[in-house]
Short mmCIF file of C-alpha atoms (C1' of nucleotides) in Angstrom, two decimals:
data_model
loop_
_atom_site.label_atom_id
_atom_site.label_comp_id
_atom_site.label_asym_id
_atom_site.label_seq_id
_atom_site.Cartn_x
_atom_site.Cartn_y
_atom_site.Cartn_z
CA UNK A 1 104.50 114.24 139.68
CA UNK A 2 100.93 113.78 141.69
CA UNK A 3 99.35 110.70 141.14
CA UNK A 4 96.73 113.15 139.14
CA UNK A 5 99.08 113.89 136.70
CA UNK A 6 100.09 110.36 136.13
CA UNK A 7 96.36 109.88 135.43
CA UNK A 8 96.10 112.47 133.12
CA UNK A 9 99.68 111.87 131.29
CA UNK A 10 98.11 108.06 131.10
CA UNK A 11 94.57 109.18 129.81
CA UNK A 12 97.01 111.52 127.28
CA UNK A 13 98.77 109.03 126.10
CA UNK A 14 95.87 106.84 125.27
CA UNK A 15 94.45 109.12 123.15
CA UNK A 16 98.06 109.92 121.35
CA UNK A 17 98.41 106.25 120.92
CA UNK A 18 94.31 106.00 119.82
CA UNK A 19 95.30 109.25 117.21
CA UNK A 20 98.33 108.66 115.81
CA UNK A 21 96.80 106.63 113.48
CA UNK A 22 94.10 108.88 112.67
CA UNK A 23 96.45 112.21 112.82
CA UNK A 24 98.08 110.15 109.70
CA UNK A 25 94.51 109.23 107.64
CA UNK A 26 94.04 112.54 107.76
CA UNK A 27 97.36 113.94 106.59
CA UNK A 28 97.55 111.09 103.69
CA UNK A 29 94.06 112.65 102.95
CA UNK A 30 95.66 116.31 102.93
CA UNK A 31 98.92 114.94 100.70
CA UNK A 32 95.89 113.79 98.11
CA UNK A 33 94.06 116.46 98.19
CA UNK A 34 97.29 118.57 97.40
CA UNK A 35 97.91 115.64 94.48
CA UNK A 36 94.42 115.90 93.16
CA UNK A 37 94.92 119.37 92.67
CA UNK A 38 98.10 119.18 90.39
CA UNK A 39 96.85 115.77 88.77
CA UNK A 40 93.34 115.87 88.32
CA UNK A 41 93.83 118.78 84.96
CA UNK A 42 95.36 116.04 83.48
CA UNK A 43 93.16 113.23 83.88
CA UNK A 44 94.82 111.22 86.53
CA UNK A 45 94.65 110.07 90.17
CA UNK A 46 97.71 110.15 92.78
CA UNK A 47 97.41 106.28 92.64
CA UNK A 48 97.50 106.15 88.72
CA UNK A 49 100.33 108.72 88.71
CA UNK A 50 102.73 106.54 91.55
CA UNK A 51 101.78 103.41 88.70
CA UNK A 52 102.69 105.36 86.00
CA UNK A 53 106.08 106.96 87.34
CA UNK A 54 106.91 103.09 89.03
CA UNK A 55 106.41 101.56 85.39
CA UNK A 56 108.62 104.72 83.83
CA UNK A 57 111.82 103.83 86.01
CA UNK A 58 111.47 100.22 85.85
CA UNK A 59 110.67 99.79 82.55
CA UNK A 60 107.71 96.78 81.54
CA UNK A 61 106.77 95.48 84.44
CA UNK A 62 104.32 92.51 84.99
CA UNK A 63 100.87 93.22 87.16
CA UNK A 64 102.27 91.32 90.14
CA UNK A 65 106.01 92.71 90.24
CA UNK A 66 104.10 96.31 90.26
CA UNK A 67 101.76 94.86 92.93
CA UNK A 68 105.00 94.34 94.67
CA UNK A 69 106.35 97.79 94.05
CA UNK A 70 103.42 99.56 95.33
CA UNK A 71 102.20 96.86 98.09
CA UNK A 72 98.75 96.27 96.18
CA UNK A 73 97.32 93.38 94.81
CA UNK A 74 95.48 92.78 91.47
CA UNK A 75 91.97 93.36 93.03
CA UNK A 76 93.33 97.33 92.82
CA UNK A 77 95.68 97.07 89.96
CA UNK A 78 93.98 95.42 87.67
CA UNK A 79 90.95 98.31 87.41
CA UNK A 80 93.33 101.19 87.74
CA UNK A 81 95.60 99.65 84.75
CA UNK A 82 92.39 99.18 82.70
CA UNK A 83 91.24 103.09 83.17
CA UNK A 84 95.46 103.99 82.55
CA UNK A 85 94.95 101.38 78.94
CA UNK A 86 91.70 103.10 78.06
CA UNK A 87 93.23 106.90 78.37
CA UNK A 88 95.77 105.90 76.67
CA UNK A 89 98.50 105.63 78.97
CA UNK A 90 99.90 102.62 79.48
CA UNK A 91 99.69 99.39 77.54
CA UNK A 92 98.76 95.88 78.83
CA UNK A 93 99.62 92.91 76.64
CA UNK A 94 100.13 89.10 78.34
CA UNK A 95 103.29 87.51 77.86
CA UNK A 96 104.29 85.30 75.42
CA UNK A 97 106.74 83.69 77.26
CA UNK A 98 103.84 82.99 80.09
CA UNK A 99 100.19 83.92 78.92
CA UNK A 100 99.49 84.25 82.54
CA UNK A 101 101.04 87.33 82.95
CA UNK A 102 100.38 90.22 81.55
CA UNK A 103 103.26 93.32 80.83
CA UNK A 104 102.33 97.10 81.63
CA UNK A 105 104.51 99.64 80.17
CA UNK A 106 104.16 103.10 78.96
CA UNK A 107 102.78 104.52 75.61
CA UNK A 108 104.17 107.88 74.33
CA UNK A 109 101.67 109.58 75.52
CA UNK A 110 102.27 108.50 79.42
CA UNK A 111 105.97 109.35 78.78
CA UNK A 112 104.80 112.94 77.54
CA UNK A 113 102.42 112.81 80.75
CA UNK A 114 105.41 111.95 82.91
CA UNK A 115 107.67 114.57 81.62
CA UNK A 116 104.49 117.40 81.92
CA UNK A 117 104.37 116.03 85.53
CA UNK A 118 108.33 116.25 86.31
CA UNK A 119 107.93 119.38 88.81
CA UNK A 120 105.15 117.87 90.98
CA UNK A 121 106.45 115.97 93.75
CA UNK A 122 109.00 119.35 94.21
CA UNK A 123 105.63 121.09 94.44
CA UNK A 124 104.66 118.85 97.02
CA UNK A 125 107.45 119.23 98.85
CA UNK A 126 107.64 122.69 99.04
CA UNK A 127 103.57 123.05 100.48
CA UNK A 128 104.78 120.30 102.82
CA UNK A 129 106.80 122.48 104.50
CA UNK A 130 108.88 119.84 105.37
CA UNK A 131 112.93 120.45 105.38
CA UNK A 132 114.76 118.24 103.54
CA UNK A 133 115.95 116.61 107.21
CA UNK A 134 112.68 116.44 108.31
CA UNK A 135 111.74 114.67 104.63
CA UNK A 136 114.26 112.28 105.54
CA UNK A 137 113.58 111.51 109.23
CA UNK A 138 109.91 111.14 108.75
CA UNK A 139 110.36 108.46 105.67
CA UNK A 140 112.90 106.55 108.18
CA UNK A 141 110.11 106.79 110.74
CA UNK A 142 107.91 105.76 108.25
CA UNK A 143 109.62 102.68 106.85
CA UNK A 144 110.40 101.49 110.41
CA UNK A 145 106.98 101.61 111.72
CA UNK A 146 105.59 100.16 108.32
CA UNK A 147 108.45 96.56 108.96
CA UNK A 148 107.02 96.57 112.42
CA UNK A 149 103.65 96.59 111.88
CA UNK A 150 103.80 93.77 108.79
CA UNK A 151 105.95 91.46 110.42
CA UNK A 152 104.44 91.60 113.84
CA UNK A 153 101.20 89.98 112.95
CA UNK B 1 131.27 117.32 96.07
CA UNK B 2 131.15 116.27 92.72
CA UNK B 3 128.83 117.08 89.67
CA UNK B 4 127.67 113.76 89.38
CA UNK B 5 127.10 113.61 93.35
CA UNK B 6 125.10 116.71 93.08
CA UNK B 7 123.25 114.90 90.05
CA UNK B 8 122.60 112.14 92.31
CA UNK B 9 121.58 114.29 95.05
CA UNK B 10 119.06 115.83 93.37
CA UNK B 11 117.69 112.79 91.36
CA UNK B 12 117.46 111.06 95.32
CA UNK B 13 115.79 113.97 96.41
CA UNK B 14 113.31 114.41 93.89
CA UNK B 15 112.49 110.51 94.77
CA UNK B 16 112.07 111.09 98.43
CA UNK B 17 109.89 114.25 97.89
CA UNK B 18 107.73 111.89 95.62
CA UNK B 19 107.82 108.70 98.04
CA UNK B 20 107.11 110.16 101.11
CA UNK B 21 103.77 110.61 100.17
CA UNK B 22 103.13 106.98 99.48
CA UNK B 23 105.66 105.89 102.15
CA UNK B 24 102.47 107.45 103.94
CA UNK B 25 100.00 105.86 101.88
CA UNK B 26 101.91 102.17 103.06
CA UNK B 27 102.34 102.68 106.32
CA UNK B 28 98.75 103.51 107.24
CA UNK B 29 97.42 100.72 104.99
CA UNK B 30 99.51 98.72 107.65
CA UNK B 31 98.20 100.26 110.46
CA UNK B 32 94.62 99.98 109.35
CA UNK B 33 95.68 95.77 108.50
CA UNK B 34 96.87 95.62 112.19
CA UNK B 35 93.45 97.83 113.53
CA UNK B 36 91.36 95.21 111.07
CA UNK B 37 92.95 92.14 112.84
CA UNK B 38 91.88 93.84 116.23
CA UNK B 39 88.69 95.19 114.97
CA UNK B 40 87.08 92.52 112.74
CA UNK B 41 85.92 90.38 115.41
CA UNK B 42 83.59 93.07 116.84
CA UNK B 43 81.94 93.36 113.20
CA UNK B 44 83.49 97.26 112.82
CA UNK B 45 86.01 98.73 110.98
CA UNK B 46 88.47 101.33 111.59
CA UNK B 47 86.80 104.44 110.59
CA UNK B 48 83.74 103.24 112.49
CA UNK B 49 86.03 102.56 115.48
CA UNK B 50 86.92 106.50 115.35
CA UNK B 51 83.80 107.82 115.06
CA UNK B 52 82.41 105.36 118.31
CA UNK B 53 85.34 106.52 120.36
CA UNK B 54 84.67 110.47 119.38
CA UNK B 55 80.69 110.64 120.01
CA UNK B 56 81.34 108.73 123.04
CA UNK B 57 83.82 111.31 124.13
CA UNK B 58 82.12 114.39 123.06
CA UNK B 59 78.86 113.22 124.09
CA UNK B 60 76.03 113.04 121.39
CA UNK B 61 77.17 115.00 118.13
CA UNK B 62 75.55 116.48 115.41
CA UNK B 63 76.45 115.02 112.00
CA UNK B 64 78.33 117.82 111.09
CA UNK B 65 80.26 118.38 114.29
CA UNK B 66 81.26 114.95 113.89
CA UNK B 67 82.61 115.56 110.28
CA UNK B 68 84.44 118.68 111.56
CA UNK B 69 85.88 116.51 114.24
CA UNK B 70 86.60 113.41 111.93
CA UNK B 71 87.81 115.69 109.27
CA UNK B 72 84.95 114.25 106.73
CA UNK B 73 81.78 114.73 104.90
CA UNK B 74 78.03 113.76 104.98
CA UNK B 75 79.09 111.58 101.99
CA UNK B 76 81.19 109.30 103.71
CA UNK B 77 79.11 110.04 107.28
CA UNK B 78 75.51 109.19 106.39
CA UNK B 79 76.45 105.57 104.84
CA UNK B 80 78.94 104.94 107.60
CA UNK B 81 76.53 106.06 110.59
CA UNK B 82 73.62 104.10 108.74
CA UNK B 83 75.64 101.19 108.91
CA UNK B 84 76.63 101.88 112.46
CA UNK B 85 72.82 101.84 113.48
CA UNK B 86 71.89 99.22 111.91
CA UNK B 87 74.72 97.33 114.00
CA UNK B 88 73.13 98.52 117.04
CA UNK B 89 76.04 100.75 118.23
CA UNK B 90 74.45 104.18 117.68
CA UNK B 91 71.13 106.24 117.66
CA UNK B 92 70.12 108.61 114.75
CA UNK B 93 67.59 111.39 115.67
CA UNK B 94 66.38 114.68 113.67
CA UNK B 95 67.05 117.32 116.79
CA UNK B 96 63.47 118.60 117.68
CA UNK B 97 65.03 122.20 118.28
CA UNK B 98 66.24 122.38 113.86
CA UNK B 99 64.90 119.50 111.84
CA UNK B 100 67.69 119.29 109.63
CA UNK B 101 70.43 118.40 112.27
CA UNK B 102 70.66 114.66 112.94
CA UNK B 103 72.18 113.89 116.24
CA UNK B 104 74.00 110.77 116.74
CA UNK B 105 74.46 109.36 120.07
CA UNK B 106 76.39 106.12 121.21
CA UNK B 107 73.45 103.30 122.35
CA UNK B 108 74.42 100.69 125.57
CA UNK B 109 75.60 97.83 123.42
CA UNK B 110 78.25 100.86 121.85
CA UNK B 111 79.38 101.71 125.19
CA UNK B 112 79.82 98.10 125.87
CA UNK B 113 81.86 98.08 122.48
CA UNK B 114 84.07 100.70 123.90
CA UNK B 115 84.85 99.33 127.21
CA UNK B 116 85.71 96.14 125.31
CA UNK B 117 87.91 97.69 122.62
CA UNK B 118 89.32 99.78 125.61
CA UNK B 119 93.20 98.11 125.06
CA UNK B 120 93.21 98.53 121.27
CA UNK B 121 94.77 101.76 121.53
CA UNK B 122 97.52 100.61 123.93
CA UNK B 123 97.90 97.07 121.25
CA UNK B 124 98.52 99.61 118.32
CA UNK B 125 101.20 101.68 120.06
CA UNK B 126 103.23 98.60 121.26
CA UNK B 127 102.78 97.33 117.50
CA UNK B 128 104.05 100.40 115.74
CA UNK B 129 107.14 100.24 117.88
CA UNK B 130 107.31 103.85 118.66
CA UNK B 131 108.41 105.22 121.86
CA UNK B 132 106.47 107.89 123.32
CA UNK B 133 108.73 110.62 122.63
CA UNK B 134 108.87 109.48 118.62
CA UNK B 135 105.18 108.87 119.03
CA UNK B 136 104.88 112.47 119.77
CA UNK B 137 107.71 113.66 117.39
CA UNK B 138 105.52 111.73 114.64
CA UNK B 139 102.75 113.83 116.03
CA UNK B 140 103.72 117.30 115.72
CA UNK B 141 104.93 116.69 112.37
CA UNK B 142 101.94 115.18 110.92
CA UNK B 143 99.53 118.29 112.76
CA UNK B 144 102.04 120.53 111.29
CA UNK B 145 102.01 119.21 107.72
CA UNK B 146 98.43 118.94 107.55
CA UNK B 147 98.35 122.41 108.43
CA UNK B 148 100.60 123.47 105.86
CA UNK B 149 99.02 121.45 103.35
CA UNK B 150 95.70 122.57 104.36
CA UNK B 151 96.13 125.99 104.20
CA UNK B 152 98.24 126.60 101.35
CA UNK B 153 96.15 125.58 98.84
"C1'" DG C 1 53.23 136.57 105.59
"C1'" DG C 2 55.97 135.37 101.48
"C1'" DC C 3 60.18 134.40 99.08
"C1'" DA C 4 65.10 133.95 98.29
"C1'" DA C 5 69.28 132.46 100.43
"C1'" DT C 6 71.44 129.58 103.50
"C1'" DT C 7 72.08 125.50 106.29
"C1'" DA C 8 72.35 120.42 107.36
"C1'" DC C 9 72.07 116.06 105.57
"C1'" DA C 10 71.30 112.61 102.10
"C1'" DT C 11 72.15 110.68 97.62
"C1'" DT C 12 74.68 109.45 93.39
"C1'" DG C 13 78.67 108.41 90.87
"C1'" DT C 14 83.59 107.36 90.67
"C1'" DG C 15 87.93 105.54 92.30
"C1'" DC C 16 90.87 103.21 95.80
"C1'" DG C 17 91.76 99.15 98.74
"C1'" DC C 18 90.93 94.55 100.67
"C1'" DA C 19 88.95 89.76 100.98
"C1'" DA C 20 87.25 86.02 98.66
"C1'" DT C 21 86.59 83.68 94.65
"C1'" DA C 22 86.98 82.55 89.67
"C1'" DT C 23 89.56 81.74 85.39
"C1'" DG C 24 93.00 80.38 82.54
"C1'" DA C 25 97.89 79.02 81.87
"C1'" DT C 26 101.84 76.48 83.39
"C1'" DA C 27 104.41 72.91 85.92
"C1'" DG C 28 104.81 68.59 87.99
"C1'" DT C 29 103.81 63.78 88.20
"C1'" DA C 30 102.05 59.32 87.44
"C1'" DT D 1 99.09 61.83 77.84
"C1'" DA D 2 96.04 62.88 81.61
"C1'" DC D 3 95.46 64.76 86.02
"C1'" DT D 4 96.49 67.64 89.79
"C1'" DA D 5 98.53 71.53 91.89
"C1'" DT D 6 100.18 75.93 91.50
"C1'" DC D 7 100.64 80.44 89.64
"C1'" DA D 8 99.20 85.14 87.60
"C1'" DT D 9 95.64 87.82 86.89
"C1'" DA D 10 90.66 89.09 86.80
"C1'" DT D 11 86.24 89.60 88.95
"C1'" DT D 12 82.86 90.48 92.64
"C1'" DG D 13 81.34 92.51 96.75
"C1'" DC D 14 81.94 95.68 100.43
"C1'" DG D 15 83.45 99.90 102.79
"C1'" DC D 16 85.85 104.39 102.75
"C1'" DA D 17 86.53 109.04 100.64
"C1'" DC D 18 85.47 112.88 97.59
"C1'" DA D 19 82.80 115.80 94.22
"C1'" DA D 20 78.55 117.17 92.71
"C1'" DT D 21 73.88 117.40 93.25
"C1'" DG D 22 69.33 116.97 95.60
"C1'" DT D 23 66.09 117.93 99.46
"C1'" DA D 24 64.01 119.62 103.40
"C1'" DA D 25 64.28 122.93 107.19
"C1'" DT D 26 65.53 127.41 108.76
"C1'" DT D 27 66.81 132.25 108.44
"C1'" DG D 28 66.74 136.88 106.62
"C1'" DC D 29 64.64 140.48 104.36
"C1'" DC D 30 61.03 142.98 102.17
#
DNA sequence: GGCAATTACATTGTGCGCAATATGATAGTA
DNA sequence: TACTATCATATTGCGCACAATGTAATTGCC
């Protein structure tokens, strides 16, 4: 290897390092965009739809155990769960046991939503074009990279 | 393999095809936290940060090369580069050859921005605790996903 | 030249996400 | 009981991203 090609290798890895970030902005922006396309017939927003299926497997959850689900805080939950109330999908009610917190679960109608939505994230998949190895390798990469970054602060 | 293994399979599946998504969604949220910490000082923010490093590389851009490079629109471009001027770290000019291009060019203080910011890349990497060969595997899956999703609309 | 279509940006409105702050409820303590 | 600290959520302000629309400049065609 000439000491030119070190440069250049160097200079390329710079910019991998300087992109890798970016290259994944703008696939989360394609994975949306695939989202919006399935979800936004029926009212909802990718975000709104990951609340809605999170509440639907765990059951009534408070604002700040779903803040821990998802890794967001009230400043985002609180306005999503107030558009999800007002179309009717999930209800909001503080706890009697502690008035401070306040109980999301699903109404009927976000169960019905849930169960219209049951093929999406297969649809995803599939335009992905991701094997079902690759699925599982990338979310390892994914999770690992994710610890790292939060804990190395 | 049993039925209910299969079962399981397929429920697990279904979750990872749904998750990997917004395992995406989490982990660059925490890249953008760590790019903030580096970032914040200087007064810019990540997306800003990409679009000084890719005039400065290109050379002065139209507005709409910039989006095709950046992968976005006037409506996230005009507000961003306004900002960006008014910080002093890039010029805004109608081109005298077609009025309606606006050419954006990187001023001295942005170059001086650049050099500064010049290990942030390098800081990033380290961070995400890739190695370069997962750094590129990462890489070559996320150009080929957005590809796919792109496309296959 | 005159006029429609296109092009390049800008603007508006909506939602997500974060930081900082505010509000109200609960717990702890004197 | 009163007083403070803490906790759970809400609110505000800012920036990013997208969709839809507006506007001014240019091109194409007659």
């Amino acid at each position: 290897m000439t000491p030119s090609n070190r440069t250049s290798d160097s200079a390329n890895a710079l910019r991998l390092e300087q992109q890798i970030c970016y290259a994944m902005h703008t696939t989360v922006r394609a994975f949306d965009a695939a989202y919006r396309e399935l979800l936004s017939d029926h009212g909802i927003s990718y975000p709104q739809y990951i609340a809605l299926m999170t509440v639907g497997e765990h059951g009534p959850l408070t604002v700040g155990r779903l803040g821990e689900l998802m890794h967001l805080d009230s400043g985002t939950l609180s306005p999503l769960l107030k558009r999800m109330e007002a179309a009717g999908l999930v209800g909001r009610a503080r706890d009697p046991e502690d008035e401070r917190r306040v109980v999301v679960s699903v109404t009927a109608a976000g169960h019905h939503l849930l169960g219209a939505l049951g093929d999406v994230p297969h649809q995803i998949a599939v335009r992905s074009g991701l094997s079902r190895q690759e699925l599982l390798d990338l979310h390892r990469t994914l999770r690992r990279v994710t610890e790292r970054l939060d804990t190395g602060a």
